[in-house]
CSV table of C-alpha atoms in Angstrom, one decimal:
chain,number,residue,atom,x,y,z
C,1,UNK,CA,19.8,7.6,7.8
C,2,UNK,CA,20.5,5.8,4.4
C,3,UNK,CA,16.4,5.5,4.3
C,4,UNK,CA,16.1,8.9,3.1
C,5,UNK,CA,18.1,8.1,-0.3
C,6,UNK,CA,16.2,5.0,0.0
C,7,UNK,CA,12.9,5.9,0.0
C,8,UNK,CA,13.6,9.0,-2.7
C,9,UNK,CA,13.9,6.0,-5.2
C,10,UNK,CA,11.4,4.5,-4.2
C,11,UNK,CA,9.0,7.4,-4.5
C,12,UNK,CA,10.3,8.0,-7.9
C,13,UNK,CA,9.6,4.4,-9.1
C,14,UNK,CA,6.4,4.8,-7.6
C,15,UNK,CA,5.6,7.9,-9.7
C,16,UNK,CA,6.9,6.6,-12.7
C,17,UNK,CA,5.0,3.1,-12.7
C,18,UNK,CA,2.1,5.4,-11.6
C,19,UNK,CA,2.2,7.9,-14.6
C,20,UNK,CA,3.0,5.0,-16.7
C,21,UNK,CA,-0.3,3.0,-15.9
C,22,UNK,CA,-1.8,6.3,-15.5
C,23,UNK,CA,-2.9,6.0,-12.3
C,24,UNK,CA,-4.9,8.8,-10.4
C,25,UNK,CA,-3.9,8.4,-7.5
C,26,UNK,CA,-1.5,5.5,-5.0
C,27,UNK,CA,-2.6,4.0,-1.9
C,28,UNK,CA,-0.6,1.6,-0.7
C,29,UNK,CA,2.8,0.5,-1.7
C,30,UNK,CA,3.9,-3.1,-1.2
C,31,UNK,CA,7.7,-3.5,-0.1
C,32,UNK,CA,9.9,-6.4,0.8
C,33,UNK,CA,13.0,-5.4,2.8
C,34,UNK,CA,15.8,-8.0,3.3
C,35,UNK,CA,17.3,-8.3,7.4
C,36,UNK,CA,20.9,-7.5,5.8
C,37,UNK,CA,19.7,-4.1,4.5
C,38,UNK,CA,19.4,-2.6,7.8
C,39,UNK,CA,16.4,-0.5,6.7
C,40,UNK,CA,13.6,0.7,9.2
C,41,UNK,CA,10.0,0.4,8.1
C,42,UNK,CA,8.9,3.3,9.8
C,43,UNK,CA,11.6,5.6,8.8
C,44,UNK,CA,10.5,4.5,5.4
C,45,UNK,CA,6.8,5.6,5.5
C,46,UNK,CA,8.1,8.7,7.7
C,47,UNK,CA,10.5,10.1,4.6
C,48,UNK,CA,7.9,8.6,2.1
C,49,UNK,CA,5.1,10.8,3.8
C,50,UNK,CA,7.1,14.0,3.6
C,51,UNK,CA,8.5,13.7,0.3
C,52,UNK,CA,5.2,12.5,-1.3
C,53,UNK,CA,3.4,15.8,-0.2
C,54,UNK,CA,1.7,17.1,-3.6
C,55,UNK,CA,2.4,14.0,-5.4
C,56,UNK,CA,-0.5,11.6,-6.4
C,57,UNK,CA,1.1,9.3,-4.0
C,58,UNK,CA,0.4,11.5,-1.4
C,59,UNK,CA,-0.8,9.2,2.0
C,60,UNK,CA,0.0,6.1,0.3
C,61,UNK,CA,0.7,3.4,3.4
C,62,UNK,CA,3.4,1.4,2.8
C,63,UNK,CA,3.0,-2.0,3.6
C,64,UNK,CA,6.6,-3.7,4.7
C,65,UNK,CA,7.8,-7.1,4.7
C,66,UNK,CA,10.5,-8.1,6.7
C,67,UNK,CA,12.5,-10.7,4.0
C,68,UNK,CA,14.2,-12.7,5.9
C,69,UNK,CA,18.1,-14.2,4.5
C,70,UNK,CA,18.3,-18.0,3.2
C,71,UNK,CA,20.9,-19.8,1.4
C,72,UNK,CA,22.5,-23.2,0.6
C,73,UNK,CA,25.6,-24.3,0.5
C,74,UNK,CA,26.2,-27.3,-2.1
C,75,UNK,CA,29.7,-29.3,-2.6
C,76,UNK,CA,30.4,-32.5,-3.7
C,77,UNK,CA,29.5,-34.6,-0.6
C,78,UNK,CA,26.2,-32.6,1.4
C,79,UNK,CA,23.6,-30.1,0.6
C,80,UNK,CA,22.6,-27.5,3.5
C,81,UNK,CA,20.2,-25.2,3.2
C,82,UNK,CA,20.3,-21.9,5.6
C,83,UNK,CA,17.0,-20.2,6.8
């Protein structure tokens, strides 16, 4: 359910980067999620929907991509990297 509180931010950067560039109107939003966030695209775009109603974001599609987790680990004797 954090998507809600999620996807209030993200409406509000929207608008904000929107009114800055003085954009008429948004219609799609670009959005990375990482695995470890436990967020739900469709949640997202659900909650973005509603909460965009009378905004000039209103039916923006938001495009997700799933970002998956790497790493590497580095000490004095081996590198490994984690994908």
């Amino acid at each position: 359910m954090h998507e809600l509180s999620v996807t209030e931010s993200i409406l509000s950067i929207v608008l904000k980067h929107a009114q800055t560039n003085r954009a008429e109107k948004v219609l799609a939003i670009n959005l990375k999620i990482g695995e470890l966030s436990e967020l739900v695209g469709d949640c997202i775009q659900h909650y973005f929907d509603y909460l965009s109603k009378g905004t000039i974001a209103e039916g923006a599609v938001i495009d997700v991509e799933d970002h998956r987790l790497s790493f590497s680990v580095k000490n004095a004797d081996t590198h490994s990297k984690y994908l």
